[in-house]
CSV table of C-alpha atoms and ligand atoms in Angstrom, one decimal:
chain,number,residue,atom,x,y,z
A,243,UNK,CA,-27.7,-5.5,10.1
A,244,UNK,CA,-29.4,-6.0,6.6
A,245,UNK,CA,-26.7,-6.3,3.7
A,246,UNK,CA,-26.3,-3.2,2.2
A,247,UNK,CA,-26.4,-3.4,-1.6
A,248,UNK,CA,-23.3,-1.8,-4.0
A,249,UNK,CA,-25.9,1.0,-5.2
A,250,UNK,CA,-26.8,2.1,-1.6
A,251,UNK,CA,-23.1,2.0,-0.9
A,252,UNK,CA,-21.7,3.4,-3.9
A,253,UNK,CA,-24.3,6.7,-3.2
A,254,UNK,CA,-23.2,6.8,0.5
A,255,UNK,CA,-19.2,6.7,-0.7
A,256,UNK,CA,-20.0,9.5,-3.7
A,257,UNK,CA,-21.3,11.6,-0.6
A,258,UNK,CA,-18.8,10.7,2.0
A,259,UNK,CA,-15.9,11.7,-0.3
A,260,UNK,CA,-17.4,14.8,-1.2
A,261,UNK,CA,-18.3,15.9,2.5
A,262,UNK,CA,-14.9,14.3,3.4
A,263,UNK,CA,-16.1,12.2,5.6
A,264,UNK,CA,-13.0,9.6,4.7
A,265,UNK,CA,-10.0,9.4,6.6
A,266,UNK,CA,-7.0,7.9,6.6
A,267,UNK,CA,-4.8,6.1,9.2
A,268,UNK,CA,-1.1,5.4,9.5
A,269,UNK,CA,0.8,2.2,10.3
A,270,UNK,CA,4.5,2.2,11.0
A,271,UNK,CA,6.8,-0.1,9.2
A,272,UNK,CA,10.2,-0.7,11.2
A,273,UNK,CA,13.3,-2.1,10.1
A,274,UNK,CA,14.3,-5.4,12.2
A,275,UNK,CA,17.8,-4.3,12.2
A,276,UNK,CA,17.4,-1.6,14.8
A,277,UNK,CA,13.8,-0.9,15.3
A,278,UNK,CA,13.9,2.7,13.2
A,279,UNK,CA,11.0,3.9,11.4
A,280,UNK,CA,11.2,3.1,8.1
A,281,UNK,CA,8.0,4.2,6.3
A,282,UNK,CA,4.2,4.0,7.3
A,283,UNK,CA,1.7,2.8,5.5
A,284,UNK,CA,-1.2,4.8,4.8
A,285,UNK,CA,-4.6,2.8,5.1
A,286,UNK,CA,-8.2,4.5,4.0
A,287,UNK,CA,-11.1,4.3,6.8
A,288,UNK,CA,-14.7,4.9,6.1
A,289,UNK,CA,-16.8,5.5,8.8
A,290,UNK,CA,-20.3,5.8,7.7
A,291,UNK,CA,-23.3,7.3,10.6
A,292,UNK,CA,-25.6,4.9,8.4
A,293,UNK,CA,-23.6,2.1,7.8
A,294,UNK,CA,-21.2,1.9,9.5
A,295,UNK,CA,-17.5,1.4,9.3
A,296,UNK,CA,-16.7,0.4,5.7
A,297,UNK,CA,-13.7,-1.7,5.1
A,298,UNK,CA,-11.6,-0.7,2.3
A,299,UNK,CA,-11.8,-4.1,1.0
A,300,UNK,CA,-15.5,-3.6,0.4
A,301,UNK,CA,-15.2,-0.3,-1.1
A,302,UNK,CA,-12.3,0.2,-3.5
A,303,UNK,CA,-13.9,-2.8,-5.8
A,304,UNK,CA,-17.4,-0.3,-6.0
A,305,UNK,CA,-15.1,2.7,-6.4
A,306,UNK,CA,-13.1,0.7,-9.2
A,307,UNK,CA,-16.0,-0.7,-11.1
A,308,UNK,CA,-18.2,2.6,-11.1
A,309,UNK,CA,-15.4,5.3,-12.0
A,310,UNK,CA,-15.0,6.4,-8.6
A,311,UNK,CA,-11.6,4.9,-7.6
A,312,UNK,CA,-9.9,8.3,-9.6
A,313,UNK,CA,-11.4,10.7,-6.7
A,314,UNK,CA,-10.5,8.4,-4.3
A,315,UNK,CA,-6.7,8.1,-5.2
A,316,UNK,CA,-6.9,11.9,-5.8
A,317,UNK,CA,-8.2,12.4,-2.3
A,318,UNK,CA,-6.1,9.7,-0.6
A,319,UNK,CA,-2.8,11.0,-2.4
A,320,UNK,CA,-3.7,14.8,-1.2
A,321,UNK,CA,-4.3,14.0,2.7
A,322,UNK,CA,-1.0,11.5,2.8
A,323,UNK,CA,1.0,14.5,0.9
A,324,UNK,CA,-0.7,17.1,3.7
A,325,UNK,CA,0.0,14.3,6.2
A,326,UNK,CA,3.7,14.5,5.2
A,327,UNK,CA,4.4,18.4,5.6
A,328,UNK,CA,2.4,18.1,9.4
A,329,UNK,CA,5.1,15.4,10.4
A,330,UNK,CA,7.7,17.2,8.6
A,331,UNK,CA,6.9,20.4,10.8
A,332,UNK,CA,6.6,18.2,13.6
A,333,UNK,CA,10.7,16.9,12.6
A,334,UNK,CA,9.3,13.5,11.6
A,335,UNK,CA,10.5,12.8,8.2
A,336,UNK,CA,9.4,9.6,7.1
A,337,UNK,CA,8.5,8.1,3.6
A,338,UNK,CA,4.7,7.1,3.2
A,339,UNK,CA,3.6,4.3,1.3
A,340,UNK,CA,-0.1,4.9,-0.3
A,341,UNK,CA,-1.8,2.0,-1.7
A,342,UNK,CA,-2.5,2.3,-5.7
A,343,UNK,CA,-5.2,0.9,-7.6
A,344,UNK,CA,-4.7,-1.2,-10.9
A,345,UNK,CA,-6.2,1.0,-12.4
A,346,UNK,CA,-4.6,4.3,-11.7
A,347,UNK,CA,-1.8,2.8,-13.2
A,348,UNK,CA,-3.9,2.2,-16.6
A,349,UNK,CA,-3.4,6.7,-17.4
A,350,UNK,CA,-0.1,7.6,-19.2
A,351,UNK,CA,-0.5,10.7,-17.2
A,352,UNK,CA,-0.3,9.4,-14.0
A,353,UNK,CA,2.9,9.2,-12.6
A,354,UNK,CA,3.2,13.0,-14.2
A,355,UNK,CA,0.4,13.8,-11.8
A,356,UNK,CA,1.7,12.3,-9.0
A,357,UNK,CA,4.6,14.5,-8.9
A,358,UNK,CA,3.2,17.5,-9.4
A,359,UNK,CA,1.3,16.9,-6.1
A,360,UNK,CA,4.4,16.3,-4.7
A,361,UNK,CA,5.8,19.5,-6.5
A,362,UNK,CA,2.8,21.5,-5.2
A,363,UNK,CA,3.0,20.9,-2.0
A,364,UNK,CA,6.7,20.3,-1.7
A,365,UNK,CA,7.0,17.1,-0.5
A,366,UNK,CA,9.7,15.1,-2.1
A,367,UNK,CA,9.1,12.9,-4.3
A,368,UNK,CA,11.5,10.2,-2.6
A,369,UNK,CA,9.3,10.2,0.3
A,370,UNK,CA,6.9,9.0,-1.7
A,371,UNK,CA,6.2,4.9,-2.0
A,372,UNK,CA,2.8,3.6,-4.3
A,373,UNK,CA,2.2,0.0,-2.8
A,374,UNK,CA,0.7,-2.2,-5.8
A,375,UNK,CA,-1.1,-5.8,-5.7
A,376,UNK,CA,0.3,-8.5,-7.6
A,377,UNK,CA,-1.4,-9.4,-10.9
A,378,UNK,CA,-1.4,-8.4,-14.3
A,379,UNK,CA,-3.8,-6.5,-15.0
A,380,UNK,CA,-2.4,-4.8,-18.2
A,381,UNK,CA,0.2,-5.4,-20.9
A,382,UNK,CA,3.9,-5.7,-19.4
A,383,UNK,CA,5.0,-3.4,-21.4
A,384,UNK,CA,2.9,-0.6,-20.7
A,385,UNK,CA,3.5,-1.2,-17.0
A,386,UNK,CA,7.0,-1.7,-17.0
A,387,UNK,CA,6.5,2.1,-19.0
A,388,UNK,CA,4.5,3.4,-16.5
A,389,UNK,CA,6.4,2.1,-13.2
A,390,UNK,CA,9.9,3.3,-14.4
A,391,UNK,CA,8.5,6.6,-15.1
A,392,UNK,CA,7.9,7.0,-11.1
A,393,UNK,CA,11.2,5.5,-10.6
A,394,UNK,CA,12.7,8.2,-12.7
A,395,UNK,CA,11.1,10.3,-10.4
A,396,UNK,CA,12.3,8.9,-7.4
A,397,UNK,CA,8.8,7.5,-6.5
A,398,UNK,CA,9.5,4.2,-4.8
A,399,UNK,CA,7.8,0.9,-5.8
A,400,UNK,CA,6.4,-1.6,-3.3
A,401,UNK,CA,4.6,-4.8,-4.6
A,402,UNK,CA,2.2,-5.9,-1.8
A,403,UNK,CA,0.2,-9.3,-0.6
A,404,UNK,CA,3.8,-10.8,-2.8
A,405,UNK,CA,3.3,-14.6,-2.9
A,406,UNK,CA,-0.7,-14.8,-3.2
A,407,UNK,CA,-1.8,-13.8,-6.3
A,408,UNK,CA,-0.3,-15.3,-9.5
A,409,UNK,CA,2.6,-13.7,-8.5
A,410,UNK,CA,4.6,-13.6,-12.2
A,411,UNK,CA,8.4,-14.3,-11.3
A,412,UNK,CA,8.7,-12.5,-14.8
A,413,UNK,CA,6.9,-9.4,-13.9
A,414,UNK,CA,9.0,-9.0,-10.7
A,415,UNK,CA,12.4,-9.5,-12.2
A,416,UNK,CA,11.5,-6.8,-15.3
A,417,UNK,CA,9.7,-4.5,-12.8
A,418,UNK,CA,11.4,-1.7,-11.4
A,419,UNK,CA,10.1,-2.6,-7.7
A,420,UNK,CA,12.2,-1.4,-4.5
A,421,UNK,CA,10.5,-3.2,-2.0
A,422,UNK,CA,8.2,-7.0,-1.8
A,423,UNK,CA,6.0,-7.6,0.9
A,424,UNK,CA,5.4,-10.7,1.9
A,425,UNK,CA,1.7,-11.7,2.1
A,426,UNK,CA,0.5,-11.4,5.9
A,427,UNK,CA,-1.1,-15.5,5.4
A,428,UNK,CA,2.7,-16.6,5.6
A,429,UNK,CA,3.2,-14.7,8.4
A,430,UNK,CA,0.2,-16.1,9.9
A,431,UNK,CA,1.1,-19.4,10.0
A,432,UNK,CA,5.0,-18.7,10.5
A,433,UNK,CA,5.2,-21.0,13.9
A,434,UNK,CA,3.4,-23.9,12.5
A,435,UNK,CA,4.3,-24.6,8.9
A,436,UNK,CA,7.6,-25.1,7.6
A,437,UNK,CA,6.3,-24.8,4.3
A,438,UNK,CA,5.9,-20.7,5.5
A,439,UNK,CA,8.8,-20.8,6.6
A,440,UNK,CA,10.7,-22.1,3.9
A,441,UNK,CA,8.3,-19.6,1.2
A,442,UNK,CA,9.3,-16.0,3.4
A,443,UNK,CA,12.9,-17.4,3.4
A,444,UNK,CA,12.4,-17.7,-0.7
A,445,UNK,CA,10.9,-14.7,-1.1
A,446,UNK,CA,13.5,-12.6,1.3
A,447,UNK,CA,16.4,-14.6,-0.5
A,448,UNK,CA,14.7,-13.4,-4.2
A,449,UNK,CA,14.1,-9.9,-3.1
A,450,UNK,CA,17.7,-9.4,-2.1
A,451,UNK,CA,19.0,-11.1,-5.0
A,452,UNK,CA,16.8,-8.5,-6.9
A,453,UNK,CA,18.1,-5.4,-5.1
A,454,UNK,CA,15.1,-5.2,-3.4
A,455,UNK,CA,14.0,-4.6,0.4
A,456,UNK,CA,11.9,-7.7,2.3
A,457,UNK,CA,9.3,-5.9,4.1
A,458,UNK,CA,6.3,-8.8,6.2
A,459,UNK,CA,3.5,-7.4,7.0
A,460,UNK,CA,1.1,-8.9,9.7
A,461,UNK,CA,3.2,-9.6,12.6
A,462,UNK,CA,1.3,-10.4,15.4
A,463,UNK,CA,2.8,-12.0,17.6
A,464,UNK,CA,6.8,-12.2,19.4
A,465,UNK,CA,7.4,-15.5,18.3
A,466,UNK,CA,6.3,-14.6,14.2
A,467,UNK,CA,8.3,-11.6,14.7
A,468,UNK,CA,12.0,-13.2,15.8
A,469,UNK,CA,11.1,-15.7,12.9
A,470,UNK,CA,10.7,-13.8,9.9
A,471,UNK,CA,13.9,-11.4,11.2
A,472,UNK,CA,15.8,-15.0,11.2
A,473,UNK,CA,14.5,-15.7,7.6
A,474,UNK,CA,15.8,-12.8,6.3
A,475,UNK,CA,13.0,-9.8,6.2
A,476,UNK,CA,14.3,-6.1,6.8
A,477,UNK,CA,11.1,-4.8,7.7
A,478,UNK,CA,8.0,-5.8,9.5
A,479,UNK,CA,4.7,-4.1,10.0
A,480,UNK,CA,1.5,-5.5,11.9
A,481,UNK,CA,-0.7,-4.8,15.2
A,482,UNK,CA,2.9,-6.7,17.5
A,483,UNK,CA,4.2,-3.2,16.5
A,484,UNK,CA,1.4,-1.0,15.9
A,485,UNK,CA,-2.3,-1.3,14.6
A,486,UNK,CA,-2.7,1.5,12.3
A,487,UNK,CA,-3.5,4.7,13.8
B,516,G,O1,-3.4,-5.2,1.3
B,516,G,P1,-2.6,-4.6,2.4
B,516,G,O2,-1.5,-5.4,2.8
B,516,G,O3,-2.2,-3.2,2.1
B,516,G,O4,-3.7,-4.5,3.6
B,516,G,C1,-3.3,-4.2,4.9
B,516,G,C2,-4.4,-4.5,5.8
B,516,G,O5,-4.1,-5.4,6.8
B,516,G,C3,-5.0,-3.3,6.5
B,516,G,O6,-6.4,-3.3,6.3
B,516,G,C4,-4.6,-3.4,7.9
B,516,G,O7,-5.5,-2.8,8.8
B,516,G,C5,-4.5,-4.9,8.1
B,516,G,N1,-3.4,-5.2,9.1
B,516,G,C6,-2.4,-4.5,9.4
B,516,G,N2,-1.6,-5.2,10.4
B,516,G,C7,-2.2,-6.4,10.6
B,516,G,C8,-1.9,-7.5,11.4
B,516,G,O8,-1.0,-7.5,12.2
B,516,G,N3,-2.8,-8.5,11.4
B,516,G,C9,-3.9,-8.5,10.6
B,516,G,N4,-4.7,-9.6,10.6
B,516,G,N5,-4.2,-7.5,9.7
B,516,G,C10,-3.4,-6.4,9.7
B,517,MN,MN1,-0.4,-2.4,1.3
């Protein structure tokens, strides 16, 4: 297939979002403990007739750079709300983590927003987690002002792909995160470096010390999964449990 360029696809995302031709899917994140549900993760899915399927790492970065990403958080934050009240109906209450954008974060009247989505549609606002990428992308101070006002709203914190970027040790201790995910590359290589090993063990050990829940995502296999339970994570998530659906 010919490359598609960021203009043809940044016109065939304006349109899919408008005809809603997006969707999301869900993956479930279990606690190691005892197997329970203990969130999913909600995970955007563009399926284009012309092009294709689109991965959301492709995507976002066009939406982000050309004003888009707003309409797409808008949209994503609507269907996982909707997505809520169906399970809720169905007796599955579960808390759904949505991933944010850096720059969602960047309006003072975000977190406001957020919960009246939740308020609108009745879903509480506990059941609600915002999954953010490492790296500062804006003064610590005006994210340590945005993040505890979802806190004060019960909106729970994840910080995701922990332990790739320039992860600020900083940032994460004057952060009002609940939960770290540990980057799925550790996890990877979990059975044949020690050096893994020895950083999810770190970053479990941290994340406790902080009050905060050790969630690895990627697990793939039986052998990564018994491993990162001994090293200390409460949660995994990967296609070993279940590929998003
Ligand atoms: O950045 P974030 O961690 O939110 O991205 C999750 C991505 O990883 C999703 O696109 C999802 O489809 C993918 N994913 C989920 N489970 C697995 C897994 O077990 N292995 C791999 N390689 N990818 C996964
Ligand atoms: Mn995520």
């Amino acid at each position: 297939m010919t490359p598609v360029t960021d203009d043809k696809l940044l016109g065939a995302l304006g349109r899919a979002l408008h005809d809603q031709r997006l969707h999301m899917l869900y993956q479930p994140k279990v606690r190691l403990r005892d197997g329970s549900l203990a969130s999913v993760e909600a995970l955007m899915r563009w399926d284009d007739p012309d092009l294709g399927t689109v991965e959301p790492s492709r995507f976002i970065p066009i939406a982000e750079e050309h004003g888009l990403i707003d309409e797409l958080t808008h949209w994503g934050l609507r269907t996982i709300l909707r997505q809520w009240l169906d399970w809720c109906e169905e007796g599955i209450d579960t808390a759904i983590a949505f991933n944010i954008s850096a720059l969602s974060l960047q309006h003072l009247d975000f977190p406001d927003l957020v919960e009246r989505m939740c308020r609108g549609l009745e879903v509480p606002t506990d059941r609600l987690v915002l999954e953010l990428t490492e790296g500062a992308t804006q003064p610590l101070v005006k994210l340590m002002d945005t993040l505890t006002r979802f806190r004060i709203k019960g909106i729970g914190l994840a910080i995701d792909d922990f332990g790739t970027g320039y992860s600020s040790l900083m940032q994460l201790r004057q952060l009002p995160f609940t939960e770290l995910k540990v980057d799925q590359a550790f996890v990877a290589d979990v059975a044949r470096s020690r050096d893994s090993r020895l950083i999810i063990q770190a970053i479990a050990d941290l994340a406790h010390g902080l009050g905060l829940s050790a969630t690895a995502e990627g697990i793939e296999t039986l052998e990564q999964l018994r491993t990162i339970s001994e090293l200390g994570c409460d949660v995994g998530q990967g296609y070993l449990i279940s590929a998003p659906m």
